[in-house]
Coordinates of C-alpha atoms in Angstrom, one line a residue:
P1 CA 20.3 21.1 -49.6
Q2 CA 22.9 22.4 -47.1
L3 CA 22.6 19.3 -44.9
Q4 CA 26.1 17.8 -44.2
A5 CA 25.5 15.3 -41.4
L6 CA 22.4 13.1 -40.8
L7 CA 22.5 11.1 -37.5
L8 CA 19.8 8.3 -37.3
S9 CA 21.4 5.8 -35.1
G10 CA 19.6 3.9 -32.4
N11 CA 16.0 3.9 -33.8
R12 CA 14.0 1.1 -35.4
L13 CA 14.3 2.2 -39.0
R14 CA 13.8 -0.6 -41.5
A15 CA 15.0 1.5 -44.4
L16 CA 16.8 4.8 -44.9
P17 CA 14.3 7.7 -45.2
G18 CA 12.6 8.1 -48.5
G19 CA 13.8 11.1 -50.5
L20 CA 17.3 10.8 -49.0
L21 CA 18.7 9.2 -52.1
P22 CA 17.9 10.7 -55.6
P23 CA 15.5 8.7 -57.8
A24 CA 16.9 7.0 -60.9
G25 CA 17.7 9.4 -63.7
A26 CA 17.7 12.5 -61.4
V27 CA 20.2 15.3 -61.5
P28 CA 23.6 14.2 -60.2
G29 CA 24.1 15.1 -56.6
G30 CA 20.4 14.7 -55.8
P31 CA 18.6 16.6 -53.1
F32 CA 21.7 16.5 -50.7
P33 CA 24.8 17.3 -52.6
L34 CA 26.8 18.2 -49.5
L35 CA 25.8 15.2 -47.2
S36 CA 29.2 13.8 -46.0
R37 CA 28.3 11.9 -42.9
L38 CA 25.4 9.4 -42.6
E39 CA 25.0 7.4 -39.4
A40 CA 22.3 4.8 -39.2
A41 CA 23.8 2.2 -36.8
D42 CA 21.6 0.1 -34.4
N43 CA 18.5 0.1 -36.5
E44 CA 16.7 -2.7 -38.5
V45 CA 17.7 -1.6 -42.0
A46 CA 17.5 -4.7 -44.2
E47 CA 18.8 -3.3 -47.5
L48 CA 21.2 -0.7 -48.8
G49 CA 20.3 0.3 -52.3
A50 CA 22.8 0.8 -55.1
D51 CA 21.7 4.5 -55.4
I52 CA 23.8 5.2 -52.2
A53 CA 26.6 6.0 -54.7
A54 CA 24.5 9.0 -55.9
L55 CA 25.6 10.9 -52.7
P56 CA 28.6 12.6 -54.2
A57 CA 30.0 14.1 -50.9
L58 CA 29.6 11.0 -48.7
K59 CA 32.8 10.5 -46.7
S60 CA 31.6 8.6 -43.6
L61 CA 28.9 5.9 -43.5
D62 CA 27.9 3.9 -40.4
V63 CA 25.3 1.1 -40.7
A64 CA 26.7 -1.2 -38.0
N65 CA 24.3 -3.5 -36.2
N66 CA 21.5 -3.6 -38.7
Q67 CA 19.9 -6.5 -40.7
L68 CA 21.9 -6.2 -43.9
R69 CA 22.5 -9.4 -45.8
E70 CA 24.4 -7.9 -48.7
L71 CA 26.4 -4.7 -49.5
P72 CA 25.9 -3.2 -52.9
A73 CA 29.0 -3.2 -55.2
A74 CA 28.0 0.5 -56.0
L75 CA 29.5 1.5 -52.6
A76 CA 32.8 1.3 -54.4
D77 CA 31.7 4.1 -56.7
C78 CA 31.2 6.6 -53.8
P79 CA 33.9 9.0 -54.9
R80 CA 34.8 10.3 -51.4
L81 CA 33.9 7.4 -49.1
K82 CA 36.8 7.0 -46.6
E83 CA 35.3 5.6 -43.4
A84 CA 32.6 2.9 -43.4
N85 CA 31.3 0.7 -40.5
F86 CA 29.3 -2.4 -41.5
R87 CA 30.0 -4.5 -38.4
G88 CA 27.3 -6.4 -36.7
N89 CA 25.4 -7.4 -39.9
Q90 CA 24.9 -11.0 -40.8
L91 CA 26.2 -10.9 -44.4
K92 CA 25.7 -13.8 -46.7
D93 CA 29.2 -13.4 -48.1
K94 CA 31.1 -14.8 -45.1
R95 CA 34.5 -13.6 -46.3
L96 CA 33.1 -10.1 -46.6
E97 CA 31.7 -10.5 -43.1
K98 CA 35.2 -11.2 -41.8
M99 CA 36.6 -8.3 -43.7
V100 CA 34.1 -5.8 -42.3
N101 CA 35.2 -6.8 -38.8
G102 CA 38.9 -6.6 -39.4
C103 CA 39.9 -4.7 -42.6
Q104 CA 40.1 -1.1 -43.5
T105 CA 37.4 0.6 -45.6
K106 CA 39.7 0.8 -48.6
A107 CA 40.1 -3.0 -48.7
I108 CA 36.4 -3.6 -48.3
L109 CA 35.5 -1.3 -51.2
E110 CA 38.1 -2.9 -53.4
Y111 CA 36.5 -6.3 -52.6
L112 CA 33.1 -4.9 -53.5
R113 CA 34.5 -3.3 -56.7
A114 CA 35.7 -6.7 -57.8
G115 CA 32.2 -8.0 -57.4
G116 CA 33.0 -10.0 -54.2
R117 CA 35.0 -12.5 -56.2
G118 CA 38.1 -12.1 -54.2
K119 CA 40.1 -10.1 -56.8
G120 CA 42.6 -7.4 -56.0
K121 CA 43.8 -7.2 -52.4
A122 CA 41.2 -9.7 -51.3
E123 CA 42.9 -12.4 -53.3
S124 CA 46.2 -11.9 -51.5
T125 CA 44.3 -11.9 -48.2
R126 CA 42.8 -15.2 -49.2
E127 CA 46.2 -16.6 -50.2
E128 CA 47.6 -15.5 -46.9
A129 CA 44.8 -17.3 -45.1
R130 CA 45.5 -20.5 -47.1
K131 CA 49.2 -20.2 -46.3
K132 CA 48.5 -20.0 -42.6
K133 CA 46.2 -22.9 -42.8
R134 CA 48.8 -25.0 -44.5
E135 CA 51.4 -24.1 -41.9
K136 CA 49.0 -25.0 -39.1
Q137 CA 48.4 -28.4 -40.8
Q138 CA 52.1 -29.0 -41.2
K139 CA 52.6 -28.3 -37.5
K140 CA 49.9 -30.7 -36.6
D141 CA 51.3 -33.3 -38.9
G142 CA 54.7 -32.7 -37.3
G143 CA 53.4 -33.7 -33.9
D144 CA 52.6 -30.1 -32.7
G145 CA 48.9 -30.7 -32.5
E146 CA 48.7 -29.7 -28.9
Q147 CA 50.0 -26.2 -29.8
D148 CA 46.6 -24.9 -30.9
E149 CA 44.8 -26.1 -27.8
L150 CA 47.6 -24.4 -25.8
E151 CA 47.1 -21.2 -27.7
E152 CA 43.4 -21.3 -27.0
A153 CA 44.0 -22.1 -23.3
S154 CA 46.5 -19.2 -23.0
K155 CA 44.1 -16.6 -24.6
L156 CA 43.4 -13.8 -22.2
L157 CA 39.9 -13.6 -20.8
V158 CA 37.8 -10.4 -20.5
K159 CA 34.2 -10.5 -19.3
V160 CA 31.8 -7.7 -20.2
L161 CA 29.2 -6.5 -17.7
H162 CA 26.3 -4.9 -19.5
I163 CA 24.6 -1.7 -18.4
S164 CA 21.4 -3.7 -17.8
E165 CA 23.1 -6.0 -15.3
N166 CA 25.0 -3.3 -13.5
P167 CA 23.2 -1.9 -10.4
A168 CA 25.3 1.3 -10.4
P169 CA 26.7 2.0 -13.8
L170 CA 29.0 5.1 -14.2
V171 CA 27.7 7.7 -16.7
V172 CA 29.6 10.5 -18.5
K173 CA 27.5 13.5 -19.6
A174 CA 29.0 15.4 -22.6
S175 CA 28.3 19.1 -22.8
P176 CA 27.6 20.7 -26.2
G177 CA 30.8 22.8 -26.0
V178 CA 33.1 19.8 -26.5
K179 CA 32.0 19.5 -30.1
D180 CA 34.2 22.4 -31.2
V181 CA 37.2 21.5 -29.0
R182 CA 37.6 17.8 -28.6
P183 CA 34.4 16.0 -29.6
F184 CA 35.2 12.3 -29.2
I185 CA 35.3 10.4 -25.9
V186 CA 35.1 6.7 -25.0
C187 CA 35.1 5.4 -21.5
C188 CA 34.8 2.1 -19.6
V189 CA 35.6 0.5 -16.2
L190 CA 38.1 -2.3 -15.8
K191 CA 38.0 -4.3 -12.6
G192 CA 40.5 -6.9 -11.3
V193 CA 43.9 -5.6 -12.2
N194 CA 46.9 -6.4 -10.0
L195 CA 49.6 -3.8 -9.8
K196 CA 51.1 -4.8 -6.4
P197 CA 53.9 -7.2 -7.3
G198 CA 57.4 -6.0 -8.1
N199 CA 57.5 -3.4 -10.9
A200 CA 54.0 -4.0 -12.3
L201 CA 52.9 -0.4 -11.8
K202 CA 56.0 0.9 -13.5
R203 CA 55.4 -1.5 -16.5
F204 CA 51.7 -0.4 -16.6
L205 CA 52.9 3.3 -17.0
S206 CA 55.5 2.4 -19.6
M207 CA 52.9 0.5 -21.6
Q208 CA 50.6 3.6 -21.5
T209 CA 53.6 5.8 -22.6
K210 CA 54.4 3.4 -25.5
L211 CA 50.7 3.5 -26.7
H212 CA 50.8 7.3 -26.6
E213 CA 54.0 7.3 -28.7
D214 CA 52.9 4.8 -31.3
M215 CA 49.2 4.2 -31.8
C216 CA 48.2 7.7 -30.5
E217 CA 50.8 9.3 -32.7
K218 CA 52.4 11.2 -29.8
R219 CA 49.0 12.0 -28.5
T220 CA 48.0 13.9 -31.6
A221 CA 45.5 11.2 -32.8
A222 CA 44.2 10.3 -29.3
T223 CA 45.0 10.6 -25.6
I224 CA 44.6 8.0 -22.9
A225 CA 43.8 8.8 -19.3
T226 CA 43.7 6.1 -16.6
H227 CA 42.2 6.7 -13.1
D228 CA 41.7 4.8 -9.8
L229 CA 37.9 4.1 -9.9
Q230 CA 37.7 4.2 -6.1
L231 CA 38.8 7.9 -6.1
I232 CA 36.1 8.9 -8.7
K233 CA 32.8 10.4 -7.7
G234 CA 30.2 10.1 -10.5
P235 CA 28.4 11.1 -12.5
L236 CA 31.1 12.6 -14.6
I237 CA 30.8 15.6 -17.0
Y238 CA 32.9 15.9 -20.1
D239 CA 32.9 19.7 -20.4
V240 CA 34.8 22.8 -21.6
Q241 CA 36.1 25.7 -19.4
P242 CA 38.0 28.9 -20.3
P243 CA 41.9 28.5 -19.9
D244 CA 42.0 31.0 -16.9
E245 CA 39.2 29.2 -15.1
L246 CA 40.1 25.6 -15.6
K247 CA 42.1 24.4 -12.5
I248 CA 43.7 21.0 -12.2
M249 CA 46.2 19.3 -9.9
P250 CA 48.4 17.7 -12.5
L251 CA 50.3 14.5 -11.8
G252 CA 53.2 15.3 -9.6
R253 CA 52.5 19.1 -9.5
K254 CA 50.5 21.6 -7.4
E255 CA 47.0 22.9 -8.4
I256 CA 47.4 25.3 -11.3
K257 CA 45.3 27.1 -13.9
A258 CA 45.3 25.5 -17.4
K259 CA 46.7 28.5 -19.1
D260 CA 49.6 28.7 -16.6
L261 CA 50.3 24.9 -16.9
L262 CA 50.5 25.2 -20.7
R263 CA 52.9 28.1 -20.4
Q264 CA 55.1 26.1 -18.1
L265 CA 55.0 23.0 -20.4
Q266 CA 55.8 25.2 -23.4
L267 CA 58.9 26.6 -21.7
E268 CA 60.0 23.1 -20.6
A269 CA 59.5 21.8 -24.2
E270 CA 61.4 24.7 -25.6
E271 CA 64.3 24.2 -23.2
Q272 CA 64.3 20.5 -24.1
R273 CA 64.5 21.4 -27.8
K274 CA 67.5 23.7 -27.2
Q275 CA 69.3 21.1 -25.1
K276 CA 69.0 18.5 -27.9
K277 CA 69.8 21.2 -30.5
R278 CA 66.8 20.2 -32.6
Q279 CA 65.3 22.4 -35.2
N280 CA 61.9 20.6 -35.2
V281 CA 59.4 20.5 -32.4
S282 CA 59.4 17.6 -30.0
G283 CA 56.4 15.3 -29.4
L284 CA 55.6 17.5 -26.4
H285 CA 55.4 20.6 -28.5
R286 CA 53.2 18.8 -31.0
Y287 CA 50.4 17.9 -28.6
L288 CA 50.5 21.3 -26.8
Q289 CA 49.7 22.9 -30.2
L290 CA 46.4 21.0 -30.4
L291 CA 44.9 23.6 -28.0
D292 CA 46.3 26.7 -29.9
G293 CA 43.7 29.3 -30.5
K294 CA 41.0 27.5 -28.5
D295 CA 38.7 29.8 -26.3
N296 CA 37.9 26.8 -24.1
Y297 CA 39.8 23.7 -23.0
P298 CA 38.3 20.2 -22.6
C299 CA 38.1 18.6 -19.2
L300 CA 36.5 15.7 -17.4
V301 CA 34.9 16.8 -14.1
D302 CA 33.7 14.6 -11.2
A303 CA 30.5 15.1 -9.1
E304 CA 32.5 17.3 -6.6
G305 CA 33.5 19.7 -9.4
A306 CA 37.1 18.6 -9.5
V307 CA 38.8 18.4 -12.9
I308 CA 40.2 14.8 -13.0
S309 CA 41.4 15.0 -16.6
F310 CA 42.6 17.7 -19.0
P311 CA 43.2 16.0 -22.4
P312 CA 45.5 15.9 -24.2
I313 CA 47.7 17.4 -21.5
T314 CA 47.4 15.5 -18.1
N315 CA 45.3 13.6 -15.6
S316 CA 44.8 14.7 -12.0
E317 CA 46.8 13.7 -8.9
K318 CA 43.4 13.2 -7.3
T319 CA 42.6 10.0 -9.2
K320 CA 46.2 8.8 -9.7
I321 CA 46.8 5.1 -10.0
R322 CA 48.8 3.4 -7.2
K323 CA 50.1 0.0 -6.4
D324 CA 47.0 -1.0 -4.5
T325 CA 44.6 0.1 -7.3
R326 CA 42.4 -2.8 -8.3
D327 CA 39.7 -1.1 -10.4
L328 CA 40.4 1.4 -13.2
F329 CA 38.3 4.0 -15.0
L330 CA 39.7 4.3 -18.6
E331 CA 39.2 7.2 -20.8
V332 CA 40.3 7.9 -24.4
T333 CA 39.6 11.2 -26.2
S334 CA 40.3 12.5 -29.7
N335 CA 39.7 15.5 -31.9
T336 CA 40.0 13.2 -34.9
S337 CA 37.5 10.4 -34.8
L338 CA 35.4 8.1 -32.6
Q339 CA 36.9 5.0 -34.2
I340 CA 40.5 5.9 -33.2
C341 CA 39.2 6.2 -29.6
K342 CA 37.6 2.7 -29.8
D343 CA 40.7 1.2 -31.4
V344 CA 43.0 2.6 -28.8
M345 CA 40.7 1.5 -26.0
D346 CA 40.6 -2.1 -27.5
T347 CA 44.4 -2.2 -27.5
L348 CA 44.7 -0.6 -24.0
I349 CA 42.4 -3.3 -22.5
L350 CA 44.4 -6.0 -24.3
K351 CA 47.7 -4.6 -23.0
I352 CA 46.4 -4.4 -19.4
A353 CA 45.1 -8.0 -19.7
E354 CA 48.6 -9.2 -20.9
L355 CA 50.3 -7.3 -18.1
N356 CA 47.9 -8.7 -15.6
R357 CA 48.5 -12.2 -16.6
S358 CA 52.3 -11.8 -16.8
T359 CA 52.2 -10.3 -13.3
L360 CA 50.2 -13.3 -11.9
E361 CA 52.4 -15.9 -13.6
N362 CA 55.6 -14.3 -12.4
K363 CA 54.8 -13.5 -8.8
E364 CA 58.1 -15.1 -7.6
D365 CA 60.1 -13.3 -10.3
S366 CA 58.2 -10.0 -10.0
G367 CA 61.4 -7.9 -9.8
S368 CA 62.0 -8.4 -13.5
D369 CA 62.6 -5.1 -15.2
N370 CA 62.0 -6.2 -18.7
E371 CA 59.3 -4.0 -20.2
S372 CA 58.5 -6.5 -23.0
D373 CA 57.1 -8.8 -20.3
A374 CA 54.3 -6.2 -19.8
L375 CA 53.4 -6.2 -23.5
C376 CA 53.4 -9.9 -24.2
G377 CA 53.2 -12.1 -21.1
P378 CA 54.7 -15.6 -21.4
V379 CA 52.4 -18.4 -22.5
N380 CA 51.7 -20.8 -19.7
S381 CA 53.3 -23.9 -20.9
N382 CA 51.3 -26.1 -18.6
P383 CA 47.6 -25.1 -18.6
G384 CA 46.9 -27.4 -15.7
H385 CA 49.5 -25.6 -13.5
N386 CA 48.3 -22.4 -11.9
A387 CA 45.4 -22.2 -14.5
Q388 CA 42.9 -20.7 -12.0
P389 CA 44.7 -17.4 -11.2
T390 CA 46.1 -16.8 -14.7
N391 CA 42.8 -17.3 -16.4
L392 CA 40.6 -15.3 -14.1
P393 CA 38.8 -12.8 -16.5
L394 CA 39.2 -9.1 -16.1
L395 CA 35.7 -7.5 -15.8
V396 CA 34.9 -4.6 -18.3
E397 CA 31.9 -2.6 -17.3
Q398 CA 30.1 -0.7 -20.1
V399 CA 30.0 3.0 -19.7
R400 CA 27.6 5.3 -21.5
V401 CA 28.4 8.8 -22.8
V402 CA 25.2 10.8 -23.1
D403 CA 24.3 14.3 -24.1
T404 CA 22.8 16.8 -21.7
D405 CA 19.3 15.5 -22.5
G406 CA 20.3 12.0 -21.6
N407 CA 20.4 10.7 -25.3
L408 CA 23.0 8.0 -25.9
K409 CA 26.1 9.2 -27.8
V410 CA 28.5 6.3 -27.2
L411 CA 28.3 2.9 -25.4
Y412 CA 31.6 1.1 -24.9
P413 CA 32.2 -1.8 -25.3
S414 CA 29.3 -2.4 -27.6
K415 CA 28.9 -5.9 -29.3
T416 CA 31.2 -4.8 -32.2
D417 CA 34.0 -3.4 -30.0
L418 CA 37.1 -5.5 -29.0
S419 CA 36.9 -7.3 -32.3
T420 CA 40.2 -5.8 -33.4
V421 CA 42.0 -7.7 -30.7
S422 CA 39.9 -10.9 -30.8
S423 CA 42.8 -13.1 -31.9
L424 CA 44.5 -12.5 -28.6
L425 CA 41.5 -11.9 -26.3
T426 CA 38.5 -14.1 -25.5
V427 CA 35.6 -11.8 -24.7
I428 CA 32.7 -13.3 -22.6
R429 CA 29.7 -11.1 -23.4

C-alpha cells in the first residue's frame, strides 16, 4: 500500500498487471492509494481500462509506444494527473493522435472529458487548423502555390543513426547517487556541424545562452552542456562526488574544487548584484542555489576520470568547442523532469541545424554579426541553387543512458523524440 512509483517500461506486457487497479465497487483508493507514478512505455499494452481513474494519487502516466487504439474518457477524472505520455500509439481518433504528439496533458484531458467530440479547447484548435487551411488555399489561389513546395524544400534535414547500426555507440552509465541530486539526463551525438566561417562559433554560443535564459528558465529547469566529441573518451559515467573532492577545469579557468568554484561564483554574483543595486538575486544566484544543502554534486566523468561537466554550473575546458569542431556530444540535465530534458534537446538540435544551414548559405557573408541569423536561417529562395550543401543532413547518433547493471534508463532520440520540432525539421529515421 505504500507503493508510490511503478516502473514497467521496456517489457512485453500486453496488459497492466492484474490487481494494480481496484475491482469495480471496491473501496476508493484501492490497493495502491499512494501510487503517483506509473511508467509502462515500450510494451504491447492494447487497452487502458476506465478504472485507471480509481488511482487517486496518480500524477504521472507514461504509456508511450504501446498498441493502444483508444484512450478512456475516464482519464479526465484522474484528480491529480498532470503529466501523461501517450505518444507512439496508433489511435483510432486521428485528431487525438495529433494532440498526443503536440499538445500539453491538460488539453488532451479536456478533449477526452468532452468525449472526443472536439469541445472545449479542442474546438478552438480545430478552428485554428481550418483557418490555416483557408489561408493556405487563398495563397495557392493567389498564385503562391510554389510557396509550400519551397517550404518543404527548405526544411532542415536530420538523420538518426540507430544504436543497432552504430559500430561504436557512446554509452553513459548513471550511478544510483544521482537520483537524490539531479536525476534526469539525456544525451546524443550530433555530427556534421560547421563552425569555421566568420562568427559561427560566437552565434552558436549565443544561441546556447539564449536557450538557457528562456526555455531552461535561467538554468533552473534544465542545463545544456555541449562538448567536442573528439576530445571525449568513453564510456562516460554520470556520477556524484563530494564538493571538496570534485575537481574540474571550468571554461576559461584553472582546475578548481567544486566547493571553491561555487564560493567564487557566489562572490561574483553578489558583487554583480551590488553594482546593479538590485534587491533580488540574479539568474546566476538562482542556479547556484540549486546545489544548496547537497552532500554530493552531480558530474559527468570520462573514461580517464576527468570531470567534463558539472551541471548546472559549467562544462570543462578539456572538451571545449572550437572553430574546427565538427562533431558534438550534447547533454541536457534537470532535477525537474525527463520530459524537459527531451524538449530542450529537441530545440537545441533544431537551433544547431538552423545555424548550420545559415552558415553554409552565407559563406561569402560570414562576417555578419546578426544573432537572429543563427536562430532562423534564411530560406533558400532557389532550391536548385546550392541545394546540395544546404540540404546535407546533420547526423544524430542515439546515445543510451543505462544504470550500473546495464539496464536502459533513457534512449535519445527515440522514435517519439524530435516530434515537437517536426514542423521545421525533417527527421530521416
